[in-house]
Amino acid sequence: MQTTDADGTLAGELSLAVVRFARRLRGRRDNRLVSLTQLSALNTLHVEGPMTPGALAAAERVRPPSMTRVIASLSDLGMIKRDPHPTDGRQAIVTLAPAGVDMITAEAAARKAWLSDRLAELTPDEQATLRDVIGILNKIIAGADD
Amino acid sequence: MQTTDADGTLAGELSLAVVRFARRLRGRRDNRLVSLTQLSALNTLHVEGPMTPGALAAAERVRPPSMTRVIASLSDLGMIKRDPHPTDGRQAIVTLAPAGVDMITAEAAARKAWLSDRLAELTPDEQATLRDVIGILNKIIAGADD
DNA sequence: TATTGTTATACTCTATAACTATA
DNA sequence: TATAGTTATAGAGTATAACAATA
């Protein structure tokens, strides 16, 4: 077993595998009411609580204009609400609405419906590896502050 | 440690982590000459050899019209070439050109330049977990034939 | 008729640049 | 002037539907 990645093989193969997997995730979902991008924003609001559009953009690692559109679409769907910032008129506070909480719950079930079928075909060791990799991926994402 | 995913937690968290990681991969690359989607197609041609557009679409898990566009862009860049099928006038054979091979090599180095920095911050165990997960993700992708 | 591939069209996600409003 | 956010615009990636060419 290697302990370093001097030749970049791990970086390369990991990139391609993740891109293909993400493509499958986006394309294979049954519930088309919200996209995975929208769901990711809802999830962040659920985990971290209400925040400004700028903070949400930073948390999601997208640019503010991109988050503006995500917020607008989720607001149209009634899944979040926008309130004025108490002290700064430029900012706003984005809060998860009850419909947004319901969507998170429903989407978790929808993903389970197909991905869990795939996961069920894996060995317990493989499932454990996937569980471990979630934290590692999040660590890489969080560390990529350049 | 759990050995099943009855509540869908693994499916949900894995989905969100992978989507965010893929977003970072797409946005953070320095070499903008080819996209990760294009690179993935080049890589498949490199690993599996020349094939028809339909076969390449199937291998990449995208629809034929999507692959038509990827092939057109790579052909414009001189990284692949299209030849007539020897026996079936409807089909074509897509082959990796020398410039495509060079691009695969260059891109592997470019990815290494930034992702390896992140990987270097991980423990050997974490790197080994990532190495294991590549095969698991590919297994899931391959199995999702519904 | 069935298959392969392309064209036409549309939608989502993301970005940069320019702008408005507020601090 | 500086900051937060939106609007305008553009480009990549993907899809479905309709079409053309060939089997």
mmCIF file of C-alpha atoms (C1' of nucleotides) in Angstrom:
data_model
loop_
_atom_site.group_PDB
_atom_site.id
_atom_site.type_symbol
_atom_site.label_atom_id
_atom_site.label_comp_id
_atom_site.label_asym_id
_atom_site.label_seq_id
_atom_site.Cartn_x
_atom_site.Cartn_y
_atom_site.Cartn_z
ATOM 1 C CA MET A 1 0.000 0.000 0.000
ATOM 2 C CA GLN A 2 1.289 3.422 -0.928
ATOM 3 C CA THR A 3 1.485 6.103 1.703
ATOM 4 C CA THR A 4 2.058 9.107 -0.555
ATOM 5 C CA ASP A 5 0.757 10.321 -3.900
ATOM 6 C CA ALA A 6 3.986 11.435 -5.539
ATOM 7 C CA ASP A 7 2.844 10.554 -9.053
ATOM 8 C CA GLY A 8 -0.614 12.116 -8.760
ATOM 9 C CA THR A 9 -2.399 8.864 -9.557
ATOM 10 C CA LEU A 10 -4.694 9.113 -6.576
ATOM 11 C CA ALA A 11 -5.562 12.725 -7.375
ATOM 12 C CA GLY A 12 -6.358 11.883 -10.980
ATOM 13 C CA GLU A 13 -8.421 8.777 -10.423
ATOM 14 C CA LEU A 14 -10.270 10.312 -7.512
ATOM 15 C CA SER A 15 -11.182 13.335 -9.641
ATOM 16 C CA LEU A 16 -12.624 11.251 -12.436
ATOM 17 C CA ALA A 17 -14.492 8.885 -10.136
ATOM 18 C CA VAL A 18 -16.061 11.731 -8.189
ATOM 19 C CA VAL A 19 -17.077 13.642 -11.316
ATOM 20 C CA ARG A 20 -18.791 10.579 -12.754
ATOM 21 C CA PHE A 21 -20.461 9.781 -9.465
ATOM 22 C CA ALA A 22 -21.733 13.353 -9.104
ATOM 23 C CA ARG A 23 -23.071 13.186 -12.658
ATOM 24 C CA ARG A 24 -25.000 10.065 -11.755
ATOM 25 C CA LEU A 25 -26.338 11.643 -8.589
ATOM 26 C CA ARG A 26 -27.624 14.691 -10.439
ATOM 27 C CA GLY A 27 -29.178 12.706 -13.256
ATOM 28 C CA ARG A 28 -30.699 9.822 -11.370
ATOM 29 C CA ARG A 29 -32.825 11.532 -8.797
ATOM 30 C CA ASP A 30 -36.542 10.982 -8.925
ATOM 31 C CA ASN A 31 -37.628 14.079 -7.086
ATOM 32 C CA ARG A 32 -37.026 16.944 -9.485
ATOM 33 C CA LEU A 33 -38.676 19.645 -7.397
ATOM 34 C CA VAL A 34 -35.339 20.798 -6.023
ATOM 35 C CA SER A 35 -31.868 20.251 -7.435
ATOM 36 C CA LEU A 36 -28.925 18.940 -5.472
ATOM 37 C CA THR A 37 -27.494 22.447 -5.423
ATOM 38 C CA GLN A 38 -30.672 23.775 -3.858
ATOM 39 C CA LEU A 39 -30.765 20.859 -1.464
ATOM 40 C CA SER A 40 -27.197 21.475 -0.407
ATOM 41 C CA ALA A 41 -28.075 25.074 0.487
ATOM 42 C CA LEU A 42 -31.161 23.944 2.412
ATOM 43 C CA ASN A 43 -29.049 21.429 4.265
ATOM 44 C CA THR A 44 -26.494 24.061 5.248
ATOM 45 C CA LEU A 45 -29.263 26.304 6.581
ATOM 46 C CA HIS A 46 -30.656 23.364 8.489
ATOM 47 C CA VAL A 47 -27.325 22.438 10.051
ATOM 48 C CA GLU A 48 -25.895 25.918 10.644
ATOM 49 C CA GLY A 49 -29.027 27.992 11.081
ATOM 50 C CA PRO A 50 -30.112 31.304 9.517
ATOM 51 C CA MET A 51 -27.419 33.374 7.836
ATOM 52 C CA THR A 52 -26.872 36.102 5.246
ATOM 53 C CA PRO A 53 -26.711 35.366 1.506
ATOM 54 C CA GLY A 54 -22.993 36.114 1.555
ATOM 55 C CA ALA A 55 -22.358 33.679 4.386
ATOM 56 C CA LEU A 56 -24.395 31.022 2.608
ATOM 57 C CA ALA A 57 -22.428 31.571 -0.601
ATOM 58 C CA ALA A 58 -19.195 31.185 1.343
ATOM 59 C CA ALA A 59 -20.456 28.043 3.091
ATOM 60 C CA GLU A 60 -21.478 26.525 -0.244
ATOM 61 C CA ARG A 61 -18.256 27.668 -1.905
ATOM 62 C CA VAL A 62 -20.000 29.484 -4.705
ATOM 63 C CA ARG A 63 -19.903 33.153 -5.749
ATOM 64 C CA PRO A 64 -22.554 35.554 -4.439
ATOM 65 C CA PRO A 65 -24.389 35.885 -7.791
ATOM 66 C CA SER A 66 -24.772 32.121 -7.949
ATOM 67 C CA MET A 67 -26.244 32.065 -4.465
ATOM 68 C CA THR A 68 -28.594 34.921 -5.332
ATOM 69 C CA ARG A 69 -30.240 32.669 -7.885
ATOM 70 C CA VAL A 70 -30.391 29.665 -5.587
ATOM 71 C CA ILE A 71 -31.989 31.801 -2.889
ATOM 72 C CA ALA A 72 -34.488 33.294 -5.337
ATOM 73 C CA SER A 73 -35.567 29.863 -6.577
ATOM 74 C CA LEU A 74 -35.901 28.439 -3.073
ATOM 75 C CA SER A 75 -37.815 31.512 -1.970
ATOM 76 C CA ASP A 76 -40.206 31.113 -4.911
ATOM 77 C CA LEU A 77 -40.779 27.546 -3.753
ATOM 78 C CA GLY A 78 -41.531 28.755 -0.233
ATOM 79 C CA MET A 79 -38.706 26.734 1.247
ATOM 80 C CA ILE A 80 -36.802 29.648 2.710
ATOM 81 C CA LYS A 81 -37.680 33.161 3.746
ATOM 82 C CA ARG A 82 -35.721 36.396 3.634
ATOM 83 C CA ASP A 83 -35.866 38.881 6.478
ATOM 84 C CA PRO A 84 -34.141 42.259 6.851
ATOM 85 C CA HIS A 85 -30.910 42.327 8.779
ATOM 86 C CA PRO A 86 -31.518 43.955 12.174
ATOM 87 C CA THR A 87 -28.660 46.457 11.964
ATOM 88 C CA ASP A 88 -27.298 46.489 8.388
ATOM 89 C CA GLY A 89 -29.681 47.547 5.646
ATOM 90 C CA ARG A 90 -27.493 46.033 2.936
ATOM 91 C CA GLN A 91 -27.749 42.522 4.267
ATOM 92 C CA ALA A 92 -30.564 40.029 4.722
ATOM 93 C CA ILE A 93 -31.145 36.963 6.844
ATOM 94 C CA VAL A 94 -32.107 33.753 5.082
ATOM 95 C CA THR A 95 -34.079 31.279 7.183
ATOM 96 C CA LEU A 96 -35.274 27.766 6.454
ATOM 97 C CA ALA A 97 -39.083 27.625 6.193
ATOM 98 C CA PRO A 98 -41.128 24.593 7.295
ATOM 99 C CA ALA A 99 -41.534 23.513 3.662
ATOM 100 C CA GLY A 100 -37.745 23.479 3.393
ATOM 101 C CA VAL A 101 -37.441 21.167 6.363
ATOM 102 C CA ASP A 102 -40.047 18.901 4.809
ATOM 103 C CA MET A 103 -38.076 18.884 1.558
ATOM 104 C CA ILE A 104 -34.878 17.855 3.317
ATOM 105 C CA THR A 105 -36.732 14.972 4.890
ATOM 106 C CA ALA A 106 -38.411 13.940 1.648
ATOM 107 C CA GLU A 107 -35.196 14.164 -0.360
ATOM 108 C CA ALA A 108 -33.322 12.047 2.146
ATOM 109 C CA ALA A 109 -35.953 9.377 1.578
ATOM 110 C CA ALA A 110 -35.772 9.775 -2.227
ATOM 111 C CA ARG A 111 -32.003 9.413 -2.291
ATOM 112 C CA LYS A 112 -32.283 6.438 -0.033
ATOM 113 C CA ALA A 113 -34.631 4.833 -2.533
ATOM 114 C CA TRP A 114 -32.007 4.461 -5.204
ATOM 115 C CA LEU A 115 -28.590 4.975 -3.646
ATOM 116 C CA SER A 116 -29.328 2.610 -0.802
ATOM 117 C CA ASP A 117 -30.061 -0.062 -3.379
ATOM 118 C CA ARG A 118 -26.517 0.434 -4.624
ATOM 119 C CA LEU A 119 -25.096 0.592 -1.110
ATOM 120 C CA ALA A 120 -26.869 -2.608 -0.193
ATOM 121 C CA GLU A 121 -24.789 -4.404 -2.806
ATOM 122 C CA LEU A 122 -21.599 -3.390 -1.030
ATOM 123 C CA THR A 123 -19.878 -5.265 1.751
ATOM 124 C CA PRO A 124 -20.021 -3.844 5.286
ATOM 125 C CA ASP A 125 -16.342 -2.923 4.922
ATOM 126 C CA GLU A 126 -17.049 -0.983 1.742
ATOM 127 C CA GLN A 127 -19.921 0.846 3.416
ATOM 128 C CA ALA A 128 -17.633 1.702 6.307
ATOM 129 C CA THR A 129 -15.064 3.058 3.869
ATOM 130 C CA LEU A 130 -17.689 5.313 2.299
ATOM 131 C CA ARG A 131 -18.705 6.510 5.740
ATOM 132 C CA ASP A 132 -15.068 7.376 6.462
ATOM 133 C CA VAL A 133 -14.607 9.165 3.157
ATOM 134 C CA ILE A 134 -17.381 11.675 3.840
ATOM 135 C CA GLY A 135 -15.310 13.266 6.570
ATOM 136 C CA ILE A 136 -12.172 13.172 4.466
ATOM 137 C CA LEU A 137 -13.852 14.855 1.489
ATOM 138 C CA ASN A 138 -15.303 17.530 3.740
ATOM 139 C CA LYS A 139 -11.867 18.078 5.232
ATOM 140 C CA ILE A 140 -10.375 18.569 1.762
ATOM 141 C CA ILE A 141 -13.191 20.929 0.777
ATOM 142 C CA ALA A 142 -12.771 22.952 3.947
ATOM 143 C CA GLY A 143 -9.018 23.158 3.528
ATOM 144 C CA ALA A 144 -9.075 24.355 -0.068
ATOM 145 C CA ASP A 145 -9.144 28.016 0.852
ATOM 146 C CA ASP A 146 -6.764 29.231 -1.809
ATOM 147 C CA MET B 1 -19.917 1.096 13.502
ATOM 148 C CA GLN B 2 -23.035 0.602 11.428
ATOM 149 C CA THR B 3 -23.129 -2.163 8.886
ATOM 150 C CA THR B 4 -26.273 -1.097 7.020
ATOM 151 C CA ASP B 5 -27.819 2.159 5.897
ATOM 152 C CA ALA B 6 -31.413 1.660 6.898
ATOM 153 C CA ASP B 7 -32.041 5.336 7.624
ATOM 154 C CA GLY B 8 -30.368 6.631 4.451
ATOM 155 C CA THR B 9 -27.912 8.791 6.389
ATOM 156 C CA LEU B 10 -24.919 7.466 4.504
ATOM 157 C CA ALA B 11 -26.650 7.987 1.156
ATOM 158 C CA GLY B 12 -27.569 11.550 2.047
ATOM 159 C CA GLU B 13 -24.274 12.694 3.476
ATOM 160 C CA LEU B 14 -22.289 10.984 0.744
ATOM 161 C CA SER B 15 -24.397 12.733 -1.902
ATOM 162 C CA LEU B 16 -23.815 16.183 -0.452
ATOM 163 C CA ALA B 17 -20.108 15.634 0.155
ATOM 164 C CA VAL B 18 -19.534 14.361 -3.370
ATOM 165 C CA VAL B 19 -21.504 17.185 -4.984
ATOM 166 C CA ARG B 20 -19.514 19.803 -3.091
ATOM 167 C CA PHE B 21 -16.239 18.072 -3.848
ATOM 168 C CA ALA B 22 -17.077 17.848 -7.559
ATOM 169 C CA ARG B 23 -17.990 21.531 -7.530
ATOM 170 C CA ARG B 24 -14.569 22.329 -6.108
ATOM 171 C CA LEU B 25 -12.841 20.130 -8.656
ATOM 172 C CA ARG B 26 -14.587 21.828 -11.563
ATOM 173 C CA GLY B 27 -14.020 25.324 -10.298
ATOM 174 C CA ARG B 28 -10.497 25.077 -8.965
ATOM 175 C CA ARG B 29 -8.560 23.763 -11.915
ATOM 176 C CA ASP B 30 -5.867 25.946 -13.396
ATOM 177 C CA ASN B 31 -5.757 24.439 -16.876
ATOM 178 C CA ARG B 32 -8.942 25.651 -18.535
ATOM 179 C CA LEU B 33 -8.198 24.305 -21.994
ATOM 180 C CA VAL B 34 -10.319 21.217 -21.422
ATOM 181 C CA SER B 35 -13.087 20.662 -18.881
ATOM 182 C CA LEU B 36 -13.313 17.692 -16.557
ATOM 183 C CA THR B 37 -16.117 16.336 -18.711
ATOM 184 C CA GLN B 38 -13.904 16.471 -21.780
ATOM 185 C CA LEU B 39 -11.010 15.022 -19.829
ATOM 186 C CA SER B 40 -13.133 12.153 -18.632
ATOM 187 C CA ALA B 41 -14.009 11.269 -22.221
ATOM 188 C CA LEU B 42 -10.350 11.495 -23.270
ATOM 189 C CA ASN B 43 -9.401 9.259 -20.375
ATOM 190 C CA THR B 44 -11.970 6.638 -21.359
ATOM 191 C CA LEU B 45 -10.638 6.614 -24.907
ATOM 192 C CA HIS B 46 -7.122 6.274 -23.550
ATOM 193 C CA VAL B 47 -7.995 3.372 -21.276
ATOM 194 C CA GLU B 48 -10.475 1.519 -23.479
ATOM 195 C CA GLY B 49 -9.277 2.466 -26.950
ATOM 196 C CA PRO B 50 -11.184 3.771 -29.999
ATOM 197 C CA MET B 51 -14.954 3.378 -29.965
ATOM 198 C CA THR B 52 -18.163 4.761 -31.490
ATOM 199 C CA PRO B 53 -19.858 7.908 -30.151
ATOM 200 C CA GLY B 54 -22.661 5.760 -28.792
ATOM 201 C CA ALA B 55 -20.270 3.506 -26.919
ATOM 202 C CA LEU B 56 -18.466 6.523 -25.519
ATOM 203 C CA ALA B 57 -21.757 8.043 -24.377
ATOM 204 C CA ALA B 58 -22.624 4.765 -22.656
ATOM 205 C CA ALA B 59 -19.191 4.542 -21.034
ATOM 206 C CA GLU B 60 -19.493 8.114 -19.758
ATOM 207 C CA ARG B 61 -23.089 7.573 -18.706
ATOM 208 C CA VAL B 62 -24.436 10.514 -20.656
ATOM 209 C CA ARG B 63 -27.008 10.695 -23.447
ATOM 210 C CA PRO B 64 -25.861 10.586 -27.078
ATOM 211 C CA PRO B 65 -26.647 14.267 -27.784
ATOM 212 C CA SER B 66 -24.463 15.292 -24.857
ATOM 213 C CA MET B 67 -21.590 13.189 -26.174
ATOM 214 C CA THR B 68 -22.052 14.644 -29.644
ATOM 215 C CA ARG B 69 -21.166 18.035 -28.213
ATOM 216 C CA VAL B 70 -18.210 16.749 -26.211
ATOM 217 C CA ILE B 71 -16.841 14.989 -29.297
ATOM 218 C CA ALA B 72 -17.315 18.089 -31.450
ATOM 219 C CA SER B 73 -15.436 20.282 -28.986
ATOM 220 C CA LEU B 74 -12.574 17.793 -28.589
ATOM 221 C CA SER B 75 -12.377 17.368 -32.340
ATOM 222 C CA ASP B 76 -12.154 21.149 -32.776
ATOM 223 C CA LEU B 77 -9.261 21.107 -30.333
ATOM 224 C CA GLY B 78 -7.531 18.377 -32.343
ATOM 225 C CA MET B 79 -7.507 15.980 -29.412
ATOM 226 C CA ILE B 80 -9.548 13.255 -31.062
ATOM 227 C CA LYS B 81 -10.281 12.253 -34.623
ATOM 228 C CA ARG B 82 -13.354 10.730 -36.222
ATOM 229 C CA ASP B 83 -13.065 8.005 -38.834
ATOM 230 C CA PRO B 84 -15.800 6.172 -40.749
ATOM 231 C CA HIS B 85 -16.908 2.853 -39.374
ATOM 232 C CA PRO B 86 -15.570 0.061 -41.602
ATOM 233 C CA THR B 87 -18.867 -1.732 -42.085
ATOM 234 C CA ASP B 88 -21.697 0.484 -40.764
ATOM 235 C CA GLY B 89 -22.201 3.826 -42.489
ATOM 236 C CA ARG B 90 -24.258 5.198 -39.609
ATOM 237 C CA GLN B 91 -21.498 4.870 -37.072
ATOM 238 C CA ALA B 92 -18.089 6.455 -36.640
ATOM 239 C CA ILE B 93 -14.927 5.536 -34.771
ATOM 240 C CA VAL B 94 -13.553 8.076 -32.326
ATOM 241 C CA THR B 95 -9.805 7.812 -31.696
ATOM 242 C CA LEU B 96 -7.529 9.669 -29.316
ATOM 243 C CA ALA B 97 -5.100 11.930 -31.189
ATOM 244 C CA PRO B 98 -1.537 12.601 -29.977
ATOM 245 C CA ALA B 99 -2.620 16.008 -28.671
ATOM 246 C CA GLY B 100 -5.231 14.221 -26.577
ATOM 247 C CA VAL B 101 -2.621 11.975 -25.024
ATOM 248 C CA ASP B 102 -0.507 15.026 -24.249
ATOM 249 C CA MET B 103 -3.502 16.693 -22.636
ATOM 250 C CA ILE B 104 -4.163 13.695 -20.388
ATOM 251 C CA THR B 105 -0.567 13.826 -19.235
ATOM 252 C CA ALA B 106 -0.609 17.592 -18.696
ATOM 253 C CA GLU B 107 -3.919 17.514 -16.862
ATOM 254 C CA ALA B 108 -2.749 14.772 -14.545
ATOM 255 C CA ALA B 109 0.134 17.059 -13.591
ATOM 256 C CA ALA B 110 -2.191 20.055 -13.172
ATOM 257 C CA ARG B 111 -4.558 18.169 -10.894
ATOM 258 C CA LYS B 112 -1.621 16.897 -8.921
ATOM 259 C CA ALA B 113 -0.480 20.478 -8.408
ATOM 260 C CA TRP B 114 -3.441 21.411 -6.300
ATOM 261 C CA LEU B 115 -5.194 18.256 -5.152
ATOM 262 C CA SER B 116 -1.970 16.653 -4.030
ATOM 263 C CA ASP B 117 -1.406 19.659 -1.771
ATOM 264 C CA ARG B 118 -4.701 18.773 -0.114
ATOM 265 C CA LEU B 119 -3.917 15.063 -0.042
ATOM 266 C CA ALA B 120 -0.545 15.759 1.531
ATOM 267 C CA GLU B 121 -2.364 17.169 4.555
ATOM 268 C CA LEU B 122 -4.110 13.842 5.098
ATOM 269 C CA THR B 123 -2.812 10.929 7.119
ATOM 270 C CA PRO B 124 -1.614 7.795 5.299
ATOM 271 C CA ASP B 125 -4.745 6.035 6.538
ATOM 272 C CA GLU B 126 -6.954 8.725 5.060
ATOM 273 C CA GLN B 127 -5.116 8.515 1.747
ATOM 274 C CA ALA B 128 -5.575 4.764 1.759
ATOM 275 C CA THR B 129 -9.296 5.234 2.393
ATOM 276 C CA LEU B 130 -9.547 7.534 -0.618
ATOM 277 C CA ARG B 131 -7.680 4.993 -2.716
ATOM 278 C CA ASP B 132 -10.193 2.334 -1.640
ATOM 279 C CA VAL B 133 -13.175 4.540 -2.336
ATOM 280 C CA ILE B 134 -12.278 5.025 -6.008
ATOM 281 C CA GLY B 135 -13.043 1.388 -6.690
ATOM 282 C CA ILE B 136 -16.212 1.505 -4.619
ATOM 283 C CA LEU B 137 -17.542 4.570 -6.416
ATOM 284 C CA ASN B 138 -16.781 3.029 -9.777
ATOM 285 C CA LYS B 139 -18.590 -0.114 -8.668
ATOM 286 C CA ILE B 140 -21.660 1.905 -7.723
ATOM 287 C CA ILE B 141 -21.558 3.816 -11.009
ATOM 288 C CA ALA B 142 -21.232 0.611 -12.996
ATOM 289 C CA GLY B 143 -24.077 -1.046 -11.109
ATOM 290 C CA ALA B 144 -26.558 1.802 -11.536
ATOM 291 C CA ASP B 145 -27.951 0.496 -14.788
ATOM 292 C CA ASP B 146 -31.594 1.230 -14.111
ATOM 293 C "C1'" DT C 1 -38.938 -0.814 -38.903
ATOM 294 C "C1'" DA C 2 -35.023 -0.334 -35.885
ATOM 295 C "C1'" DT C 3 -30.666 1.772 -34.863
ATOM 296 C "C1'" DT C 4 -27.101 5.446 -34.835
ATOM 297 C "C1'" DG C 5 -26.130 9.818 -34.597
ATOM 298 C "C1'" DT C 6 -27.069 14.857 -35.072
ATOM 299 C "C1'" DT C 7 -29.724 19.093 -34.683
ATOM 300 C "C1'" DA C 8 -32.918 22.042 -32.245
ATOM 301 C "C1'" DT C 9 -34.193 23.635 -28.034
ATOM 302 C "C1'" DA C 10 -34.349 24.369 -23.136
ATOM 303 C "C1'" DC C 11 -32.957 24.181 -18.359
ATOM 304 C "C1'" DT C 12 -29.541 24.228 -14.482
ATOM 305 C "C1'" DC C 13 -25.322 25.732 -12.493
ATOM 306 C "C1'" DT C 14 -21.677 28.635 -12.397
ATOM 307 C "C1'" DA C 15 -18.847 32.598 -13.415
ATOM 308 C "C1'" DT C 16 -17.265 37.710 -14.259
ATOM 309 C "C1'" DA C 17 -18.527 42.497 -14.806
ATOM 310 C "C1'" DA C 18 -21.350 46.227 -13.848
ATOM 311 C "C1'" DC C 19 -24.656 48.276 -10.971
ATOM 312 C "C1'" DT C 20 -27.441 49.769 -6.614
ATOM 313 C "C1'" DA C 21 -27.919 50.575 -1.922
ATOM 314 C "C1'" DT C 22 -26.014 51.053 2.449
ATOM 315 C "C1'" DA C 23 -22.152 51.647 5.774
ATOM 316 C "C1'" DT D 1 -14.536 54.574 -0.281
ATOM 317 C "C1'" DA D 2 -15.716 49.939 0.983
ATOM 318 C "C1'" DT D 3 -19.054 46.242 1.461
ATOM 319 C "C1'" DA D 4 -23.338 43.311 0.476
ATOM 320 C "C1'" DG D 5 -26.133 41.987 -2.757
ATOM 321 C "C1'" DT D 6 -28.463 41.947 -7.359
ATOM 322 C "C1'" DT D 7 -28.777 42.230 -12.338
ATOM 323 C "C1'" DA D 8 -26.909 41.379 -16.881
ATOM 324 C "C1'" DT D 9 -24.620 38.358 -19.588
ATOM 325 C "C1'" DA D 10 -22.057 34.298 -21.023
ATOM 326 C "C1'" DG D 11 -20.585 29.575 -21.231
ATOM 327 C "C1'" DA D 12 -20.507 24.609 -19.942
ATOM 328 C "C1'" DG D 13 -23.071 20.530 -19.290
ATOM 329 C "C1'" DT D 14 -26.996 17.943 -19.577
ATOM 330 C "C1'" DA D 15 -31.557 16.508 -21.190
ATOM 331 C "C1'" DT D 16 -35.740 15.435 -24.337
ATOM 332 C "C1'" DA D 17 -37.828 15.654 -28.858
ATOM 333 C "C1'" DA D 18 -37.492 15.668 -33.649
ATOM 334 C "C1'" DC D 19 -34.891 14.577 -37.647
ATOM 335 C "C1'" DA D 20 -31.712 12.215 -41.123
ATOM 336 C "C1'" DA D 21 -29.142 8.419 -42.664
ATOM 337 C "C1'" DT D 22 -28.251 3.716 -42.753
ATOM 338 C "C1'" DA D 23 -29.134 -1.205 -41.650
#
